[in-house]
Amino acid sequence: MDGGERGLRPAPVAPPSADGRAVAPVTGPAPLIQAVLDAIPAQAAWYTPIRGQDGMIADFEVRAASPLAKDVHGRTGKELVGLRVLPAYPTVAGTALWEGYLRAMETGDPEEISGYVHLETREGVPHRSVYTVTATRVAGGLLAAWAREDDEERLLTRLSYTERLGDLGWGYWNLVTGDAEWSGHMYDLHGRAPALGPLDLEDYLAITHVEDQPILHHALATVTNTEGAHEFEIRVYVGDVLRHLRVVLQADRDASGQAVEIHGVAQDITAWRHANDQLALTRRRLEEELRLTAELQHIIMPVQESLIHLPGLRVGVRYDAAQTALLGGDWYQAMRLSDDRALLAVGDVAGSGLPAASAMAKLRHAITGLAFADHDPDRILVALNRLLRTVRPDVLATAVVTRYNRLDNTLTYTHAGHPPMLLVRGTTVRRVLHPGVLLGVFDDAAYTHASIRLEPDDLVVMYTDGLIERPGRDLYEGLDLLAATISGVMRAAPADRLSAVMEALVPSNTSDDTCILVAHVTPIAQGSA
Amino acid sequence: MSDPSDLNVSTDAAHFTAERRGTIGVVTLKGTLDYAVRQVLEDFLDEAFAQCGPELVVDLLDLDLLDSRSTGLLVNCWKRCSESGGWLGVVAVRRSAARVLWITGLASRIPVFATLDEALAAAPAPS
């Protein structure tokens, strides 16, 4: 409880100290009265009057206090002893309480001061509190007892704050008598005037969304038949609006274990639910977009899981999208041009997303047509460069374009700003590069080609820079590491060199997309040469 | 030689400056140009072009690493200079930068010099 100051200030004799406490001699009835108060379960104190020179009572000093006695400042029991009323509670002067004290001392008749409103001006102390005080003259002093009247009021205030801030309503239904009671905010939650009284459980079902009625039925059955609280979520109509409530119910039982009352707390979670639904919707849309994007990438550039069989070659390809963007600009092309010839190419359009992907699609389609027109790689690249400069001058791209002829085992190739190929022969790995300028930069870019003769069981590795590039690492460092890795794999003499290499090639940079093409020269190609 | 409009940008691994030397802007890129500094570099080059372009010498002598994306940014810078009727020269001898310029074929298209003085001497005279 709170402070019961007003009640207690008896009268001392000794001069008060600065803080209102006096050093009183331990004489007279005080010890006896203190012993009595110690045994009383109430808030009470005994004061002695302090008289002025005119003999009038000028103040009271606490000489004894019950253990339960408590003032507005939170001082209890013997902490009160020695306090003087007016210094300790200045606002008491002149009030009905003060007058009552004086009257009781004067007449000897008990006084009851009810509804005394104590106003406290000190910070940190409730401004207003209400007490009932009785004052009786005892042993030349004043015995005061008090009780705080506003405890219930304060409890209600606390509950009301809790309900409002937590958007909580409380209700109870008596299953035997049919009585029901709702708290104030329970009415608010249901948009119902308190004057109408609470809804009984049947009427409550009627405002519950039809899909959620089974939930409520189930909940009621659960709490009446089982111990403990049951929590659930339902939607109820408040006017035309659906409100989402989270409800916790629990039953009180009689001696036989029969449920007699149901207590419930409801919380309005409409806003939370809506935010959640919105989030879920956004997530679904994102997933859908990701799926579409992956599909789109697959449509633009299908990646074959199984090996591609071309004249004299077996070819494995792989595309790894960037973690950050499913649509990328990396591409490959591996196609048969005739019974004896095949086109192999890998390229990289700078950037990601639709702009890069659409440029990539253009290049990939163009290269297909140009290759069938039987152009050499250098002529193909001249045309691709012109295409980009004309159609997509915003785009930078690199590519390595090669043509393999099984009749003479010759690989003809040209790089356009693209990193070297790797040629794997036995367990040695070497770089193969015939550099030309990037695509899409110079209107008059010109290219030349080089050729290399392949041997049976050779592997040619083409890739985009996501395979070897990593922040802080030089391109050639990455390339050397890759070469060492492949060499290591080859030293193990795998039965299937192509698959072994494909497995060993892991993109080093997941923020970039990566395309890998590995061609294996089949012994058959050799035989037919 | 420098004026108050000099640019100076640093990251953990890279350091970029731009200053005017007469009519020529000297852009110095030091450290590691990789994915981590891509956006900073792009913004810096935009600003450098705005303040010093379109006649630029890009000094890569103290460059440790030049990745493909940063190369693309350099190429865009060259494109911009050309389209504005300007000129762009590169100073590079270190393996990393020089090799990238070679692989990308840029070395055959963009003038590359061994020293800054050579590049400045080769720049077109102010008209």
PDB file of N, CA, C and O in Angstrom, chain A residues 230-294:
ATOM      1  N   HIS A 230      -5.662 -22.258 -22.611  1.00  0.00           N
ATOM      2  CA  HIS A 230      -5.655 -22.610 -24.024  1.00  0.00           C
ATOM      3  C   HIS A 230      -5.612 -21.321 -24.830  1.00  0.00           C
ATOM      4  O   HIS A 230      -6.381 -20.404 -24.588  1.00  0.00           O
ATOM      5  N   GLU A 231      -4.677 -21.260 -25.783  1.00  0.00           N
ATOM      6  CA  GLU A 231      -4.503 -20.031 -26.546  1.00  0.00           C
ATOM      7  C   GLU A 231      -4.877 -20.259 -27.998  1.00  0.00           C
ATOM      8  O   GLU A 231      -4.564 -21.298 -28.571  1.00  0.00           O
ATOM      9  N   PHE A 232      -5.535 -19.294 -28.595  1.00  0.00           N
ATOM     10  CA  PHE A 232      -5.918 -19.424 -30.004  1.00  0.00           C
ATOM     11  C   PHE A 232      -6.135 -18.045 -30.602  1.00  0.00           C
ATOM     12  O   PHE A 232      -6.128 -17.034 -29.906  1.00  0.00           O
ATOM     13  N   GLU A 233      -6.347 -18.049 -31.921  1.00  0.00           N
ATOM     14  CA  GLU A 233      -6.534 -16.795 -32.637  1.00  0.00           C
ATOM     15  C   GLU A 233      -7.836 -16.892 -33.411  1.00  0.00           C
ATOM     16  O   GLU A 233      -8.081 -17.883 -34.095  1.00  0.00           O
ATOM     17  N   ILE A 234      -8.678 -15.860 -33.289  1.00  0.00           N
ATOM     18  CA  ILE A 234      -9.913 -15.851 -34.072  1.00  0.00           C
ATOM     19  C   ILE A 234     -10.147 -14.464 -34.637  1.00  0.00           C
ATOM     20  O   ILE A 234      -9.549 -13.488 -34.197  1.00  0.00           O
ATOM     21  N   ARG A 235     -11.027 -14.437 -35.621  1.00  0.00           N
ATOM     22  CA  ARG A 235     -11.427 -13.142 -36.177  1.00  0.00           C
ATOM     23  C   ARG A 235     -12.882 -12.894 -35.784  1.00  0.00           C
ATOM     24  O   ARG A 235     -13.723 -13.796 -35.905  1.00  0.00           O
ATOM     25  N   VAL A 236     -13.142 -11.707 -35.290  1.00  0.00           N
ATOM     26  CA  VAL A 236     -14.526 -11.369 -34.917  1.00  0.00           C
ATOM     27  C   VAL A 236     -14.928 -10.100 -35.669  1.00  0.00           C
ATOM     28  O   VAL A 236     -14.087  -9.269 -36.015  1.00  0.00           O
ATOM     29  N   TYR A 237     -16.223 -10.022 -35.929  1.00  0.00           N
ATOM     30  CA  TYR A 237     -16.741  -8.836 -36.603  1.00  0.00           C
ATOM     31  C   TYR A 237     -17.008  -7.738 -35.599  1.00  0.00           C
ATOM     32  O   TYR A 237     -17.693  -7.943 -34.595  1.00  0.00           O
ATOM     33  N   VAL A 238     -16.437  -6.573 -35.861  1.00  0.00           N
ATOM     34  CA  VAL A 238     -16.771  -5.396 -35.081  1.00  0.00           C
ATOM     35  C   VAL A 238     -17.417  -4.462 -36.090  1.00  0.00           C
ATOM     36  O   VAL A 238     -16.734  -3.852 -36.912  1.00  0.00           O
ATOM     37  N   GLY A 239     -18.733  -4.430 -36.079  1.00  0.00           N
ATOM     38  CA  GLY A 239     -19.426  -3.777 -37.186  1.00  0.00           C
ATOM     39  C   GLY A 239     -19.130  -4.591 -38.435  1.00  0.00           C
ATOM     40  O   GLY A 239     -19.285  -5.814 -38.437  1.00  0.00           O
ATOM     41  N   ASP A 240     -18.627  -3.931 -39.483  1.00  0.00           N
ATOM     42  CA  ASP A 240     -18.315  -4.638 -40.723  1.00  0.00           C
ATOM     43  C   ASP A 240     -16.856  -5.063 -40.778  1.00  0.00           C
ATOM     44  O   ASP A 240     -16.436  -5.718 -41.723  1.00  0.00           O
ATOM     45  N   VAL A 241     -16.114  -4.634 -39.791  1.00  0.00           N
ATOM     46  CA  VAL A 241     -14.667  -4.843 -39.841  1.00  0.00           C
ATOM     47  C   VAL A 241     -14.291  -6.109 -39.083  1.00  0.00           C
ATOM     48  O   VAL A 241     -14.803  -6.370 -37.995  1.00  0.00           O
ATOM     49  N   LEU A 242     -13.373  -6.873 -39.697  1.00  0.00           N
ATOM     50  CA  LEU A 242     -12.874  -8.069 -39.020  1.00  0.00           C
ATOM     51  C   LEU A 242     -11.692  -7.681 -38.146  1.00  0.00           C
ATOM     52  O   LEU A 242     -10.783  -6.983 -38.584  1.00  0.00           O
ATOM     53  N   ARG A 243     -11.727  -8.128 -36.912  1.00  0.00           N
ATOM     54  CA  ARG A 243     -10.609  -7.849 -36.025  1.00  0.00           C
ATOM     55  C   ARG A 243      -9.960  -9.177 -35.648  1.00  0.00           C
ATOM     56  O   ARG A 243     -10.648 -10.149 -35.375  1.00  0.00           O
ATOM     57  N   HIS A 244      -8.643  -9.202 -35.660  1.00  0.00           N
ATOM     58  CA  HIS A 244      -7.934 -10.425 -35.273  1.00  0.00           C
ATOM     59  C   HIS A 244      -7.648 -10.371 -33.770  1.00  0.00           C
ATOM     60  O   HIS A 244      -7.040  -9.424 -33.295  1.00  0.00           O
ATOM     61  N   LEU A 245      -8.114 -11.376 -33.063  1.00  0.00           N
ATOM     62  CA  LEU A 245      -7.877 -11.423 -31.622  1.00  0.00           C
ATOM     63  C   LEU A 245      -7.062 -12.660 -31.271  1.00  0.00           C
ATOM     64  O   LEU A 245      -7.312 -13.743 -31.791  1.00  0.00           O
ATOM     65  N   ARG A 246      -6.102 -12.448 -30.389  1.00  0.00           N
ATOM     66  CA  ARG A 246      -5.441 -13.598 -29.785  1.00  0.00           C
ATOM     67  C   ARG A 246      -6.083 -13.757 -28.413  1.00  0.00           C
ATOM     68  O   ARG A 246      -6.173 -12.798 -27.638  1.00  0.00           O
ATOM     69  N   VAL A 247      -6.561 -14.960 -28.110  1.00  0.00           N
ATOM     70  CA  VAL A 247      -7.348 -15.171 -26.907  1.00  0.00           C
ATOM     71  C   VAL A 247      -6.703 -16.272 -26.059  1.00  0.00           C
ATOM     72  O   VAL A 247      -6.219 -17.264 -26.597  1.00  0.00           O
ATOM     73  N   VAL A 248      -6.690 -16.047 -24.757  1.00  0.00           N
ATOM     74  CA  VAL A 248      -6.278 -17.111 -23.846  1.00  0.00           C
ATOM     75  C   VAL A 248      -7.434 -17.367 -22.891  1.00  0.00           C
ATOM     76  O   VAL A 248      -7.969 -16.438 -22.278  1.00  0.00           O
ATOM     77  N   LEU A 249      -7.853 -18.621 -22.811  1.00  0.00           N
ATOM     78  CA  LEU A 249      -8.963 -18.983 -21.921  1.00  0.00           C
ATOM     79  C   LEU A 249      -8.477 -19.984 -20.881  1.00  0.00           C
ATOM     80  O   LEU A 249      -7.579 -20.790 -21.137  1.00  0.00           O
ATOM     81  N   GLN A 250      -9.115 -19.881 -19.718  1.00  0.00           N
ATOM     82  CA  GLN A 250      -8.855 -20.896 -18.700  1.00  0.00           C
ATOM     83  C   GLN A 250     -10.124 -21.058 -17.873  1.00  0.00           C
ATOM     84  O   GLN A 250     -10.851 -20.088 -17.642  1.00  0.00           O
ATOM     85  N   ALA A 251     -10.379 -22.296 -17.426  1.00  0.00           N
ATOM     86  CA  ALA A 251     -11.597 -22.549 -16.663  1.00  0.00           C
ATOM     87  C   ALA A 251     -11.285 -22.647 -15.173  1.00  0.00           C
ATOM     88  O   ALA A 251     -10.222 -23.131 -14.781  1.00  0.00           O
ATOM     89  N   ASP A 252     -12.224 -22.158 -14.354  1.00  0.00           N
ATOM     90  CA  ASP A 252     -12.194 -22.410 -12.902  1.00  0.00           C
ATOM     91  C   ASP A 252     -13.186 -23.528 -12.621  1.00  0.00           C
ATOM     92  O   ASP A 252     -14.267 -23.559 -13.207  1.00  0.00           O
ATOM     93  N   ARG A 253     -12.815 -24.413 -11.705  1.00  0.00           N
ATOM     94  CA  ARG A 253     -13.641 -25.592 -11.482  1.00  0.00           C
ATOM     95  C   ARG A 253     -14.208 -25.636 -10.064  1.00  0.00           C
ATOM     96  O   ARG A 253     -13.662 -25.026  -9.148  1.00  0.00           O
ATOM     97  N   ASP A 254     -15.259 -26.387  -9.934  1.00  0.00           N
ATOM     98  CA  ASP A 254     -15.772 -26.600  -8.586  1.00  0.00           C
ATOM     99  C   ASP A 254     -15.070 -27.811  -7.971  1.00  0.00           C
ATOM    100  O   ASP A 254     -14.181 -28.399  -8.577  1.00  0.00           O
ATOM    101  N   ALA A 255     -15.519 -28.174  -6.776  1.00  0.00           N
ATOM    102  CA  ALA A 255     -14.845 -29.238  -6.040  1.00  0.00           C
ATOM    103  C   ALA A 255     -14.856 -30.550  -6.805  1.00  0.00           C
ATOM    104  O   ALA A 255     -13.947 -31.376  -6.674  1.00  0.00           O
ATOM    105  N   SER A 256     -15.900 -30.746  -7.630  1.00  0.00           N
ATOM    106  CA  SER A 256     -15.979 -32.017  -8.359  1.00  0.00           C
ATOM    107  C   SER A 256     -15.150 -31.992  -9.632  1.00  0.00           C
ATOM    108  O   SER A 256     -15.104 -32.970 -10.367  1.00  0.00           O
ATOM    109  N   GLY A 257     -14.550 -30.842  -9.890  1.00  0.00           N
ATOM    110  CA  GLY A 257     -13.712 -30.770 -11.091  1.00  0.00           C
ATOM    111  C   GLY A 257     -14.491 -30.263 -12.292  1.00  0.00           C
ATOM    112  O   GLY A 257     -13.946 -30.159 -13.398  1.00  0.00           O
ATOM    113  N   GLN A 258     -15.754 -29.965 -12.083  1.00  0.00           N
ATOM    114  CA  GLN A 258     -16.578 -29.462 -13.172  1.00  0.00           C
ATOM    115  C   GLN A 258     -16.201 -28.004 -13.453  1.00  0.00           C
ATOM    116  O   GLN A 258     -16.069 -27.204 -12.520  1.00  0.00           O
ATOM    117  N   ALA A 259     -16.049 -27.645 -14.738  1.00  0.00           N
ATOM    118  CA  ALA A 259     -15.741 -26.257 -15.069  1.00  0.00           C
ATOM    119  C   ALA A 259     -16.943 -25.381 -14.748  1.00  0.00           C
ATOM    120  O   ALA A 259     -18.070 -25.685 -15.126  1.00  0.00           O
ATOM    121  N   VAL A 260     -16.702 -24.319 -14.006  1.00  0.00           N
ATOM    122  CA  VAL A 260     -17.791 -23.457 -13.584  1.00  0.00           C
ATOM    123  C   VAL A 260     -17.695 -22.083 -14.255  1.00  0.00           C
ATOM    124  O   VAL A 260     -18.684 -21.520 -14.701  1.00  0.00           O
ATOM    125  N   GLU A 261     -16.492 -21.583 -14.319  1.00  0.00           N
ATOM    126  CA  GLU A 261     -16.294 -20.271 -14.921  1.00  0.00           C
ATOM    127  C   GLU A 261     -15.187 -20.353 -15.971  1.00  0.00           C
ATOM    128  O   GLU A 261     -14.241 -21.123 -15.827  1.00  0.00           O
ATOM    129  N   ILE A 262     -15.352 -19.542 -16.964  1.00  0.00           N
ATOM    130  CA  ILE A 262     -14.272 -19.410 -17.947  1.00  0.00           C
ATOM    131  C   ILE A 262     -13.772 -17.976 -17.916  1.00  0.00           C
ATOM    132  O   ILE A 262     -14.569 -17.036 -18.025  1.00  0.00           O
ATOM    133  N   HIS A 263     -12.482 -17.847 -17.711  1.00  0.00           N
ATOM    134  CA  HIS A 263     -11.859 -16.527 -17.745  1.00  0.00           C
ATOM    135  C   HIS A 263     -11.075 -16.406 -19.032  1.00  0.00           C
ATOM    136  O   HIS A 263     -10.453 -17.370 -19.471  1.00  0.00           O
ATOM    137  N   GLY A 264     -11.135 -15.233 -19.593  1.00  0.00           N
ATOM    138  CA  GLY A 264     -10.414 -15.071 -20.850  1.00  0.00           C
ATOM    139  C   GLY A 264      -9.767 -13.706 -20.971  1.00  0.00           C
ATOM    140  O   GLY A 264     -10.257 -12.718 -20.431  1.00  0.00           O
ATOM    141  N   VAL A 265      -8.648 -13.681 -21.658  1.00  0.00           N
ATOM    142  CA  VAL A 265      -8.000 -12.412 -22.000  1.00  0.00           C
ATOM    143  C   VAL A 265      -7.873 -12.381 -23.517  1.00  0.00           C
ATOM    144  O   VAL A 265      -7.468 -13.376 -24.126  1.00  0.00           O
ATOM    145  N   ALA A 266      -8.274 -11.268 -24.100  1.00  0.00           N
ATOM    146  CA  ALA A 266      -8.186 -11.137 -25.557  1.00  0.00           C
ATOM    147  C   ALA A 266      -7.288  -9.969 -25.902  1.00  0.00           C
ATOM    148  O   ALA A 266      -7.296  -8.945 -25.235  1.00  0.00           O
ATOM    149  N   GLN A 267      -6.494 -10.151 -26.949  1.00  0.00           N
ATOM    150  CA  GLN A 267      -5.626  -9.061 -27.400  1.00  0.00           C
ATOM    151  C   GLN A 267      -5.890  -8.808 -28.876  1.00  0.00           C
ATOM    152  O   GLN A 267      -5.975  -9.741 -29.676  1.00  0.00           O
ATOM    153  N   ASP A 268      -5.995  -7.533 -29.215  1.00  0.00           N
ATOM    154  CA  ASP A 268      -6.221  -7.168 -30.610  1.00  0.00           C
ATOM    155  C   ASP A 268      -4.893  -7.210 -31.355  1.00  0.00           C
ATOM    156  O   ASP A 268      -3.983  -6.430 -31.091  1.00  0.00           O
ATOM    157  N   ILE A 269      -4.760  -8.162 -32.286  1.00  0.00           N
ATOM    158  CA  ILE A 269      -3.511  -8.280 -33.041  1.00  0.00           C
ATOM    159  C   ILE A 269      -3.757  -8.003 -34.519  1.00  0.00           C
ATOM    160  O   ILE A 269      -3.012  -8.465 -35.387  1.00  0.00           O
ATOM    161  N   THR A 270      -4.793  -7.232 -34.792  1.00  0.00           N
ATOM    162  CA  THR A 270      -5.151  -6.973 -36.192  1.00  0.00           C
ATOM    163  C   THR A 270      -3.984  -6.361 -36.969  1.00  0.00           C
ATOM    164  O   THR A 270      -3.617  -6.831 -38.045  1.00  0.00           O
ATOM    165  N   ALA A 271      -3.388  -5.332 -36.380  1.00  0.00           N
ATOM    166  CA  ALA A 271      -2.315  -4.635 -37.093  1.00  0.00           C
ATOM    167  C   ALA A 271      -1.132  -5.567 -37.315  1.00  0.00           C
ATOM    168  O   ALA A 271      -0.554  -5.631 -38.410  1.00  0.00           O
ATOM    169  N   TRP A 272      -0.811  -6.311 -36.277  1.00  0.00           N
ATOM    170  CA  TRP A 272       0.312  -7.250 -36.362  1.00  0.00           C
ATOM    171  C   TRP A 272       0.041  -8.298 -37.440  1.00  0.00           C
ATOM    172  O   TRP A 272       0.895  -8.646 -38.239  1.00  0.00           O
ATOM    173  N   ARG A 273      -1.207  -8.805 -37.446  1.00  0.00           N
ATOM    174  CA  ARG A 273      -1.585  -9.838 -38.407  1.00  0.00           C
ATOM    175  C   ARG A 273      -1.509  -9.292 -39.827  1.00  0.00           C
ATOM    176  O   ARG A 273      -0.998  -9.939 -40.734  1.00  0.00           O
ATOM    177  N   HIS A 274      -2.003  -8.084 -39.998  1.00  0.00           N
ATOM    178  CA  HIS A 274      -1.961  -7.494 -41.338  1.00  0.00           C
ATOM    179  C   HIS A 274      -0.529  -7.322 -41.817  1.00  0.00           C
ATOM    180  O   HIS A 274      -0.198  -7.624 -42.962  1.00  0.00           O
ATOM    181  N   ALA A 275       0.332  -6.836 -40.905  1.00  0.00           N
ATOM    182  CA  ALA A 275       1.733  -6.658 -41.279  1.00  0.00           C
ATOM    183  C   ALA A 275       2.342  -7.995 -41.654  1.00  0.00           C
ATOM    184  O   ALA A 275       3.086  -8.121 -42.630  1.00  0.00           O
ATOM    185  N   ASN A 276       1.967  -9.019 -40.894  1.00  0.00           N
ATOM    186  CA  ASN A 276       2.491 -10.357 -41.162  1.00  0.00           C
ATOM    187  C   ASN A 276       2.024 -10.889 -42.512  1.00  0.00           C
ATOM    188  O   ASN A 276       2.784 -11.470 -43.269  1.00  0.00           O
ATOM    189  N   ASP A 277       0.714 -10.671 -42.773  1.00  0.00           N
ATOM    190  CA  ASP A 277       0.169 -11.129 -44.044  1.00  0.00           C
ATOM    191  C   ASP A 277       0.863 -10.425 -45.202  1.00  0.00           C
ATOM    192  O   ASP A 277       1.182 -11.021 -46.222  1.00  0.00           O
ATOM    193  N   GLN A 278       1.109  -9.122 -44.993  1.00  0.00           N
ATOM    194  CA  GLN A 278       1.772  -8.344 -46.033  1.00  0.00           C
ATOM    195  C   GLN A 278       3.164  -8.897 -46.304  1.00  0.00           C
ATOM    196  O   GLN A 278       3.584  -9.043 -47.448  1.00  0.00           O
ATOM    197  N   LEU A 279       3.821  -9.242 -45.216  1.00  0.00           N
ATOM    198  CA  LEU A 279       5.169  -9.787 -45.327  1.00  0.00           C
ATOM    199  C   LEU A 279       5.155 -11.108 -46.088  1.00  0.00           C
ATOM    200  O   LEU A 279       5.982 -11.360 -46.961  1.00  0.00           O
ATOM    201  N   ALA A 280       4.187 -11.946 -45.730  1.00  0.00           N
ATOM    202  CA  ALA A 280       4.086 -13.252 -46.371  1.00  0.00           C
ATOM    203  C   ALA A 280       3.801 -13.076 -47.859  1.00  0.00           C
ATOM    204  O   ALA A 280       4.363 -13.780 -48.708  1.00  0.00           O
ATOM    205  N   LEU A 281       2.949 -12.098 -48.181  1.00  0.00           N
ATOM    206  CA  LEU A 281       2.613 -11.843 -49.571  1.00  0.00           C
ATOM    207  C   LEU A 281       3.856 -11.407 -50.338  1.00  0.00           C
ATOM    208  O   LEU A 281       4.148 -11.895 -51.433  1.00  0.00           O
ATOM    209  N   THR A 282       4.600 -10.485 -49.726  1.00  0.00           N
ATOM    210  CA  THR A 282       5.821 -10.005 -50.362  1.00  0.00           C
ATOM    211  C   THR A 282       6.797 -11.152 -50.578  1.00  0.00           C
ATOM    212  O   THR A 282       7.422 -11.267 -51.633  1.00  0.00           O
ATOM    213  N   ARG A 283       6.873 -12.013 -49.565  1.00  0.00           N
ATOM    214  CA  ARG A 283       7.797 -13.142 -49.681  1.00  0.00           C
ATOM    215  C   ARG A 283       7.376 -14.058 -50.828  1.00  0.00           C
ATOM    216  O   ARG A 283       8.185 -14.492 -51.634  1.00  0.00           O
ATOM    217  N   ARG A 284       6.060 -14.302 -50.913  1.00  0.00           N
ATOM    218  CA  ARG A 284       5.571 -15.169 -51.998  1.00  0.00           C
ATOM    219  C   ARG A 284       5.886 -14.546 -53.356  1.00  0.00           C
ATOM    220  O   ARG A 284       6.292 -15.233 -54.277  1.00  0.00           O
ATOM    221  N   ARG A 285       5.685 -13.218 -53.450  1.00  0.00           N
ATOM    222  CA  ARG A 285       5.951 -12.550 -54.728  1.00  0.00           C
ATOM    223  C   ARG A 285       7.419 -12.657 -55.099  1.00  0.00           C
ATOM    224  O   ARG A 285       7.769 -12.898 -56.246  1.00  0.00           O
ATOM    225  N   LEU A 286       8.266 -12.474 -54.084  1.00  0.00           N
ATOM    226  CA  LEU A 286       9.703 -12.564 -54.336  1.00  0.00           C
ATOM    227  C   LEU A 286      10.070 -13.957 -54.826  1.00  0.00           C
ATOM    228  O   LEU A 286      10.826 -14.117 -55.777  1.00  0.00           O
ATOM    229  N   GLU A 287       9.496 -14.962 -54.158  1.00  0.00           N
ATOM    230  CA  GLU A 287       9.795 -16.338 -54.555  1.00  0.00           C
ATOM    231  C   GLU A 287       9.343 -16.582 -55.980  1.00  0.00           C
ATOM    232  O   GLU A 287      10.023 -17.224 -56.772  1.00  0.00           O
ATOM    233  N   GLU A 288       8.165 -16.038 -56.289  1.00  0.00           N
ATOM    234  CA  GLU A 288       7.634 -16.195 -57.631  1.00  0.00           C
ATOM    235  C   GLU A 288       8.562 -15.521 -58.641  1.00  0.00           C
ATOM    236  O   GLU A 288       8.857 -16.067 -59.702  1.00  0.00           O
ATOM    237  N   GLU A 289       9.031 -14.321 -58.274  1.00  0.00           N
ATOM    238  CA  GLU A 289       9.935 -13.607 -59.167  1.00  0.00           C
ATOM    239  C   GLU A 289      11.224 -14.385 -59.379  1.00  0.00           C
ATOM    240  O   GLU A 289      11.727 -14.481 -60.492  1.00  0.00           O
ATOM    241  N   LEU A 290      11.719 -14.945 -58.276  1.00  0.00           N
ATOM    242  CA  LEU A 290      12.950 -15.723 -58.385  1.00  0.00           C
ATOM    243  C   LEU A 290      12.739 -16.910 -59.322  1.00  0.00           C
ATOM    244  O   LEU A 290      13.585 -17.224 -60.157  1.00  0.00           O
ATOM    245  N   ARG A 291      11.583 -17.534 -59.178  1.00  0.00           N
ATOM    246  CA  ARG A 291      11.298 -18.706 -59.999  1.00  0.00           C
ATOM    247  C   ARG A 291      11.222 -18.299 -61.469  1.00  0.00           C
ATOM    248  O   ARG A 291      11.812 -18.926 -62.342  1.00  0.00           O
ATOM    249  N   LEU A 292      10.490 -17.199 -61.716  1.00  0.00           N
ATOM    250  CA  LEU A 292      10.363 -16.712 -63.090  1.00  0.00           C
ATOM    251  C   LEU A 292      11.720 -16.344 -63.662  1.00  0.00           C
ATOM    252  O   LEU A 292      12.021 -16.624 -64.815  1.00  0.00           O
ATOM    253  N   THR A 293      12.530 -15.701 -62.811  1.00  0.00           N
ATOM    254  CA  THR A 293      13.856 -15.289 -63.265  1.00  0.00           C
ATOM    255  C   THR A 293      14.689 -16.492 -63.662  1.00  0.00           C
ATOM    256  O   THR A 293      15.328 -16.503 -64.716  1.00  0.00           O
ATOM    257  N   ALA A 294      14.638 -17.517 -62.815  1.00  0.00           N
ATOM    258  CA  ALA A 294      15.406 -18.717 -63.113  1.00  0.00           C
ATOM    259  C   ALA A 294      14.902 -19.336 -64.414  1.00  0.00           C
ATOM    260  O   ALA A 294      15.681 -19.809 -65.252  1.00  0.00           O
TER     261      ALA A 294
END
